[in-house]
Short mmCIF file of C-alpha atoms in Angstrom, two decimals:
data_model
loop_
_atom_site.label_atom_id
_atom_site.label_comp_id
_atom_site.label_asym_id
_atom_site.label_seq_id
_atom_site.Cartn_x
_atom_site.Cartn_y
_atom_site.Cartn_z
CA MET A 1 169.35 49.03 152.35
CA PHE A 2 169.95 48.43 148.66
CA LYS A 3 173.15 46.36 148.44
CA VAL A 4 175.58 46.45 145.56
CA LEU A 5 178.67 44.42 144.71
CA ALA A 6 181.03 46.05 142.17
CA ILE A 7 184.04 44.22 140.70
CA ASP A 8 186.87 45.85 138.73
CA GLY A 9 188.45 44.69 135.51
CA GLY A 10 192.04 43.44 135.50
CA ILE A 11 192.51 40.48 133.13
CA MET A 12 193.95 37.48 135.06
CA LEU A 13 194.15 39.63 138.19
CA GLY A 14 190.44 38.86 138.48
CA VAL A 15 191.56 35.94 140.62
CA ILE A 16 192.09 38.55 143.39
CA PRO A 17 188.43 39.58 143.87
CA ALA A 18 187.44 35.94 143.35
CA GLN A 19 189.70 35.00 146.27
CA VAL A 20 188.39 37.88 148.43
CA LEU A 21 184.81 36.73 147.81
CA THR A 22 185.81 33.16 148.66
CA ARG A 23 187.30 34.33 151.98
CA ILE A 24 184.23 36.46 152.77
CA GLU A 25 181.81 33.61 152.11
CA LEU A 26 183.83 31.23 154.28
CA ARG A 27 184.22 33.70 157.15
CA TYR A 28 180.55 34.64 157.33
CA GLN A 29 178.94 31.33 156.36
CA ASP A 30 177.37 30.90 159.81
CA ARG A 31 175.88 34.40 159.66
CA LEU A 32 174.61 33.76 156.16
CA GLY A 33 172.50 30.91 157.49
CA GLY A 34 172.71 28.74 154.41
CA ARG A 35 172.36 31.58 151.92
CA ARG A 36 174.96 32.20 149.27
CA LEU A 37 176.94 35.40 149.70
CA ILE A 38 175.73 36.66 146.33
CA ASP A 39 172.11 36.39 147.53
CA CYS A 40 172.79 39.22 149.99
CA PHE A 41 173.14 41.68 147.11
CA ASP A 42 170.44 43.34 145.03
CA LEU A 43 172.72 44.31 142.15
CA VAL A 44 176.08 42.97 140.97
CA ALA A 45 178.20 45.04 138.58
CA GLY A 46 181.40 43.93 136.89
CA THR A 47 183.72 45.19 134.17
CA SER A 48 185.92 43.03 131.93
CA THR A 49 187.17 40.11 134.06
CA GLY A 50 184.94 41.48 136.82
CA GLY A 51 182.01 41.10 134.44
CA LEU A 52 182.82 37.43 134.03
CA ILE A 53 182.87 37.01 137.83
CA ALA A 54 179.60 38.93 138.22
CA ALA A 55 177.88 36.95 135.46
CA GLY A 56 179.16 33.67 136.85
CA LEU A 57 177.90 34.35 140.36
CA THR A 58 174.45 35.62 139.32
CA THR A 59 173.60 32.70 137.01
CA LYS A 60 173.70 28.92 137.08
CA THR A 61 175.84 26.53 135.10
CA PRO A 62 174.41 24.99 131.91
CA SER A 63 173.61 21.93 134.06
CA GLY A 64 171.62 24.05 136.53
CA GLU A 65 174.07 24.34 139.44
CA SER A 66 174.83 27.56 141.33
CA ARG A 67 178.40 28.83 141.26
CA THR A 68 180.36 29.78 144.36
CA PRO A 69 183.27 32.24 144.42
CA GLN A 70 185.56 29.21 144.73
CA VAL A 71 184.21 27.83 141.45
CA ILE A 72 184.92 31.17 139.76
CA LYS A 73 188.41 31.26 141.24
CA ASP A 74 189.09 27.74 139.95
CA LEU A 75 188.17 28.93 136.46
CA TYR A 76 191.24 31.19 136.43
CA TYR A 77 193.46 28.29 137.46
CA ASP A 78 191.94 25.67 135.19
CA ARG A 79 191.32 27.66 132.01
CA GLY A 80 193.25 30.92 132.21
CA SER A 81 196.02 29.54 130.03
CA GLU A 82 193.51 28.87 127.26
CA ILE A 83 192.69 32.58 127.10
CA PHE A 84 196.23 33.88 127.57
CA PRO A 85 198.61 31.10 126.51
CA PRO A 86 202.09 31.32 128.00
CA LYS A 87 204.86 32.23 125.55
CA GLY A 88 206.92 29.17 126.47
CA TRP A 89 210.63 29.02 127.34
CA PHE A 90 211.84 30.49 124.05
CA GLY A 91 209.28 33.30 124.04
CA ASN A 92 209.96 34.22 127.65
CA THR A 93 213.71 34.32 126.98
CA VAL A 94 213.61 36.25 123.71
CA THR A 95 211.10 38.85 124.90
CA LYS A 96 213.46 39.82 127.72
CA ILE A 97 215.63 41.52 125.08
CA PRO A 98 214.51 45.19 125.28
CA LEU A 99 213.95 45.77 121.55
CA VAL A 100 212.19 42.45 121.02
CA LYS A 101 210.09 43.09 124.12
CA HIS A 102 208.83 46.40 122.73
CA LEU A 103 208.22 45.00 119.24
CA TYR A 104 206.28 42.09 120.72
CA ARG A 105 203.99 44.53 122.51
CA LEU A 106 203.24 46.66 119.46
CA PRO A 107 199.61 46.11 118.35
CA ILE A 108 200.31 47.09 114.75
CA PHE A 109 199.29 44.00 112.77
CA ARG A 110 197.23 42.01 115.27
CA THR A 111 196.02 41.88 118.84
CA MET A 112 198.36 40.25 121.33
CA TYR A 113 196.02 37.28 121.83
CA SER A 114 193.49 35.43 119.70
CA ALA A 115 189.80 35.38 120.69
CA LYS A 116 189.53 31.61 120.13
CA GLY A 117 190.49 30.72 123.69
CA ILE A 118 188.17 33.13 125.47
CA ASN A 119 185.28 32.32 123.12
CA ARG A 120 185.67 28.62 123.92
CA VAL A 121 185.87 29.21 127.69
CA LEU A 122 182.83 31.51 127.71
CA ARG A 123 180.74 29.11 125.63
CA ASP A 124 181.61 26.21 127.95
CA THR A 125 180.94 28.33 131.05
CA PHE A 126 177.66 30.00 130.11
CA GLY A 127 176.20 27.92 127.30
CA ASP A 128 172.96 29.58 126.15
CA THR A 129 172.29 31.43 129.41
CA THR A 130 170.91 34.91 128.76
CA LEU A 131 171.11 38.24 130.55
CA SER A 132 167.53 38.03 131.83
CA GLN A 133 168.38 34.88 133.81
CA ALA A 134 170.74 36.77 136.15
CA ASP A 135 169.64 36.77 139.80
CA PRO A 136 170.37 39.12 141.49
CA TYR A 137 170.33 41.88 138.89
CA LEU A 138 173.44 42.23 136.73
CA LEU A 139 175.12 45.31 135.23
CA VAL A 140 178.06 45.01 132.82
CA PRO A 141 179.62 48.02 131.02
CA SER A 142 181.10 47.81 127.54
CA TYR A 143 181.98 50.29 124.79
CA GLU A 144 180.29 50.24 121.37
CA SER A 145 182.98 51.47 119.03
CA VAL A 146 180.92 51.96 115.86
CA ARG A 147 178.49 54.37 117.54
CA ARG A 148 181.19 55.75 119.85
CA ALA A 149 179.08 55.24 122.95
CA ALA A 150 179.18 53.56 126.33
CA TYR A 151 176.88 50.55 126.46
CA PHE A 152 175.44 48.98 129.60
CA PHE A 153 174.17 45.41 129.62
CA SER A 154 171.54 45.64 132.36
CA SER A 155 169.21 42.82 133.37
CA LYS A 156 167.04 45.43 135.09
CA ASP A 157 166.03 46.61 131.61
CA LEU A 158 164.43 43.24 130.90
CA GLY A 159 161.19 41.76 132.15
CA PRO A 160 157.41 42.23 131.84
CA ASP A 161 157.38 45.52 133.76
CA GLN A 162 159.99 47.16 131.51
CA GLU A 163 159.64 49.01 128.22
CA VAL A 164 162.67 47.33 126.64
CA ASP A 165 161.99 44.52 124.17
CA ASP A 166 163.41 41.33 125.67
CA GLU A 167 163.69 39.71 122.26
CA THR A 168 165.96 42.52 121.12
CA TYR A 169 168.18 43.01 124.17
CA ASP A 170 168.26 39.70 126.05
CA TRP A 171 171.87 39.00 125.09
CA MET A 172 173.65 35.71 125.55
CA LEU A 173 175.86 36.03 128.63
CA ARG A 174 178.80 34.62 126.72
CA ASP A 175 178.46 37.63 124.40
CA VAL A 176 178.09 40.05 127.31
CA CYS A 177 181.29 38.76 128.93
CA ARG A 178 183.15 38.73 125.63
CA ALA A 179 182.04 42.31 124.91
CA THR A 180 183.16 43.73 128.25
CA SER A 181 186.53 41.96 128.09
CA ALA A 182 187.54 42.85 124.51
CA GLY A 183 190.49 44.86 125.78
CA PRO A 184 192.46 46.77 123.15
CA PRO A 185 195.14 45.99 122.08
CA PHE A 186 195.12 42.60 123.79
CA LEU A 187 191.95 40.89 122.52
CA PRO A 188 189.95 41.58 119.35
CA ALA A 189 186.75 43.61 119.50
CA HIS A 190 183.54 41.57 119.69
CA PHE A 191 181.48 42.00 116.51
CA ILE A 192 177.93 40.62 116.88
CA ARG A 193 174.29 41.17 116.01
CA GLU A 194 171.69 41.87 118.66
CA PRO A 195 169.46 38.92 119.65
CA ALA A 196 166.63 40.08 117.36
CA LYS A 197 169.12 39.99 114.43
CA LYS A 198 168.51 43.62 113.49
CA ARG A 199 171.62 45.68 114.15
CA TYR A 200 175.30 44.95 114.31
CA TYR A 201 177.46 46.04 117.22
CA CYS A 202 181.21 46.19 117.71
CA PHE A 203 182.05 46.04 121.41
CA GLY A 204 185.27 46.91 123.20
CA ASP A 205 186.37 46.50 126.82
CA GLY A 206 184.25 48.29 129.41
CA GLY A 207 187.49 49.11 131.20
CA THR A 208 188.14 51.82 128.61
CA PHE A 209 185.79 54.06 130.60
CA ALA A 210 184.54 52.15 133.65
CA ASN A 211 187.21 49.74 134.87
CA ASN A 212 185.81 50.33 138.35
CA PRO A 213 182.01 50.05 137.81
CA THR A 214 181.06 51.35 141.26
CA MET A 215 179.59 54.67 140.12
CA CYS A 216 177.79 53.01 137.21
CA ALA A 217 176.09 50.71 139.73
CA TYR A 218 175.39 53.67 142.04
CA ALA A 219 173.68 55.53 139.17
CA GLU A 220 171.73 52.38 138.26
CA ALA A 221 170.48 52.03 141.83
CA ILE A 222 169.27 55.64 141.91
CA THR A 223 167.75 55.89 138.44
CA LYS A 224 166.37 52.44 137.64
CA PHE A 225 165.72 51.10 141.12
CA LYS A 226 164.59 54.51 142.47
CA LYS A 227 166.67 54.22 145.63
CA PRO A 228 167.68 57.32 147.64
CA HIS A 229 171.43 57.81 147.93
CA ASP A 230 171.42 57.16 151.69
CA ASP A 231 169.74 53.75 151.17
CA ILE A 232 172.60 52.33 149.07
CA MET A 233 175.66 50.46 150.30
CA ILE A 234 178.40 49.19 148.00
CA LEU A 235 181.18 46.65 148.42
CA SER A 236 183.80 47.41 145.76
CA LEU A 237 186.51 44.88 144.91
CA GLY A 238 189.63 45.86 142.98
CA THR A 239 192.17 43.74 141.14
CA SER A 240 195.18 45.36 142.87
CA THR A 241 196.89 48.69 142.38
CA PRO A 242 200.01 47.99 140.30
CA ASN A 243 202.69 50.27 138.90
CA LYS A 244 202.93 52.33 142.08
CA ARG A 245 205.76 52.51 144.55
CA GLU A 246 205.06 50.87 147.86
CA ALA A 247 204.00 53.32 150.55
CA THR A 248 207.03 52.31 152.64
CA ASP A 249 209.33 53.32 149.77
CA LEU A 250 208.09 56.90 149.67
CA PRO A 251 209.54 59.68 151.82
CA GLU A 252 207.16 61.25 154.34
CA ASP A 253 206.82 64.20 151.99
CA ASP A 254 206.95 63.40 148.26
CA ARG A 255 208.37 66.88 147.68
CA GLN A 256 211.59 65.70 149.32
CA MET A 257 212.30 63.51 146.28
CA THR A 258 215.13 64.78 144.13
CA GLU A 259 214.73 65.04 140.39
CA GLU A 260 216.98 62.01 139.99
CA GLU A 261 214.89 59.94 142.42
CA LEU A 262 211.75 60.95 140.57
CA ARG A 263 213.22 59.94 137.23
CA GLN A 264 214.27 56.61 138.65
CA SER A 265 210.77 55.81 139.92
CA TYR A 266 208.82 53.41 137.76
CA ALA A 267 205.95 55.81 137.13
CA ALA A 268 208.24 58.35 135.47
CA ILE A 269 209.29 56.07 132.58
CA PRO A 270 212.87 57.42 132.71
CA GLY A 271 214.43 59.12 129.74
CA ARG A 272 211.51 59.34 127.34
CA ALA A 273 207.95 60.52 126.88
CA PHE A 274 205.04 58.11 126.59
CA THR A 275 205.14 56.58 123.10
CA ILE A 276 203.68 53.57 121.37
CA LEU A 277 206.53 51.59 122.91
CA ASP A 278 204.90 52.23 126.28
CA MET A 279 201.47 50.95 125.22
CA LYS A 280 201.16 48.56 128.13
CA ASP A 281 202.11 51.29 130.61
CA ILE A 282 199.71 53.78 129.03
CA VAL A 283 196.82 51.30 129.25
CA GLN A 284 197.63 50.60 132.90
CA MET A 285 197.84 54.33 133.65
CA LEU A 286 194.39 54.87 132.18
CA LEU A 287 192.89 51.94 134.07
CA ASP A 288 194.45 52.96 137.40
CA GLY A 289 193.44 56.59 137.01
CA ASN A 290 189.90 55.55 136.15
CA ALA A 291 189.58 53.26 139.17
CA ASP A 292 191.15 55.75 141.58
CA THR A 293 188.85 58.55 140.40
CA VAL A 294 185.76 56.41 140.87
CA ASN A 295 187.00 55.38 144.31
CA TYR A 296 187.35 59.06 145.27
CA GLN A 297 183.86 59.87 143.98
CA ALA A 298 182.28 56.94 145.80
CA LYS A 299 183.96 57.88 149.09
CA GLN A 300 182.72 61.46 148.82
CA HIS A 301 179.17 60.42 147.93
CA MET A 302 178.69 57.46 150.24
CA GLY A 303 181.08 57.67 153.18
CA GLU A 304 180.78 54.61 155.42
CA ARG A 305 178.17 53.04 153.18
CA TYR A 306 181.02 52.26 150.80
CA LEU A 307 183.88 49.82 151.35
CA ARG A 308 186.64 49.08 148.86
CA ILE A 309 189.10 46.22 149.09
CA ASN A 310 191.96 46.64 146.63
CA PRO A 311 195.40 45.27 147.52
CA TYR A 312 198.65 47.01 146.70
CA GLY A 313 201.20 45.06 144.73
CA SER A 314 204.60 45.86 143.32
CA HIS A 315 204.95 46.26 139.56
CA GLN A 316 207.13 43.14 139.51
CA LEU A 317 204.21 41.15 140.94
CA THR A 318 201.17 42.67 139.25
CA GLY A 319 202.62 44.37 136.17
CA ASP A 320 202.00 41.44 133.81
CA ALA A 321 198.29 40.71 134.23
CA PHE A 322 198.34 38.06 131.49
CA ARG A 323 200.28 35.48 133.50
CA SER A 324 198.29 32.29 133.90
CA ASP A 325 200.84 30.05 135.65
CA ARG A 326 199.85 28.61 139.01
CA GLY A 327 202.75 30.24 140.88
CA ARG A 328 201.69 33.74 139.82
CA LEU A 329 198.01 33.04 140.53
CA ASN A 330 198.97 31.84 144.02
CA ALA A 331 200.96 35.02 144.60
CA TRP A 332 197.99 37.14 143.58
CA CYS A 333 195.73 35.16 145.92
CA ASP A 334 198.23 35.91 148.71
CA LEU A 335 197.77 39.62 147.92
CA ALA A 336 194.02 39.14 148.24
CA ASP A 337 194.45 37.36 151.59
CA ASN A 338 196.66 40.17 152.89
CA ALA A 339 194.13 42.83 151.93
CA PHE A 340 191.28 40.77 153.42
CA GLU A 341 193.08 40.43 156.74
CA PHE A 342 194.30 44.04 156.80
CA GLN A 343 190.74 45.36 156.42
CA GLN A 344 189.17 42.71 158.67
CA GLU A 345 187.73 45.14 161.21
CA GLN A 346 186.13 47.33 158.54
CA LEU A 347 184.86 44.30 156.70
CA ASP A 348 183.32 42.77 159.83
CA HIS A 349 181.30 45.92 160.46
CA PHE A 350 180.29 46.27 156.83
CA MET A 351 179.26 42.62 156.46
CA ASP A 352 177.34 42.70 159.73
CA CYS A 353 175.31 45.60 158.35
CA LEU A 354 174.94 43.99 154.93
CA ILE A 355 173.68 40.66 156.30
CA SER A 356 171.46 42.31 158.94
CA ASP A 357 170.18 45.02 156.57
CA LYS A 358 171.50 47.86 158.72
CA ASP A 359 172.93 51.22 157.71
CA PRO A 360 176.73 51.14 158.23
CA ALA A 361 176.79 54.93 158.51
CA VAL A 362 174.53 54.95 161.60
CA LYS A 363 176.61 54.63 164.75
CA GLY A 364 175.44 52.01 167.19
CA ASP A 365 172.90 50.64 164.75
#
């Protein structure tokens, strides 16, 4: 079986898949027999914050040490506030005023956050490590806004047996991670020249079209690795499903909801159409719809060879994905733990097949 790990984008909510991977590696460490969990996979794909996790797990530190999921998780705790600084007491108080809150969100004159923090963190984390050094193979989507085209940073494209010029496309991983996480309107686009110093690129967040990179990885496995569709298994990790009412809050039949109940639900944005004042909600709607669509496609294509772990969280808990305080990170890790335990039976079967190289769709195998 060709084994793929796919990790969604989600800003600071990336601590959720990092925690899930930490729990998986701890639970199955005896079965792994001394191997790292990441060594069980042939391809790792990640978008935005998921790209940072994927890049971190598939490469070594500048000092030559391998990273565990726990090390990646600690990065969110130790350095998240450098990327998304808290507003402080005054900022938190003032931005609770409705008008000020909306004006603060408007990306008219600047992005919400500077790139200085994330640039510093990525340089410290990856140093001069390049895309070709990823092991296993790495796939990271981004969007090139000058040419209006999706762009895929793929380590499979590099190497002596490939037609691609390594000198031209062996990007620094710090640039790859910066490119895939340049989320409008929150962080500035990443404007750089290719390694061979020929052309300029202007990259935006890969989440604009592939926040859930599962199907990108599936296509990569089929086209570049020449794997048949029934020889591919994918573990997909989400960063929670926010902005949705809890399943227990919904009537058995949604059609029983009155117009007033519908208008009062969060998703309806009561009393007005989507406008620039709802920028944050619009972005979240696009990301959720993207991820849910890919999840549907993967289920239809792969059946039991596909497993997705993506916890549900209330809007109050997951709606502000820029929070970097320890209390909120702990709460998100609790969401990850709940999802991990809820899907334990499915995960046990899937991991048994992944570690033993068996087809999860074959009964009794």
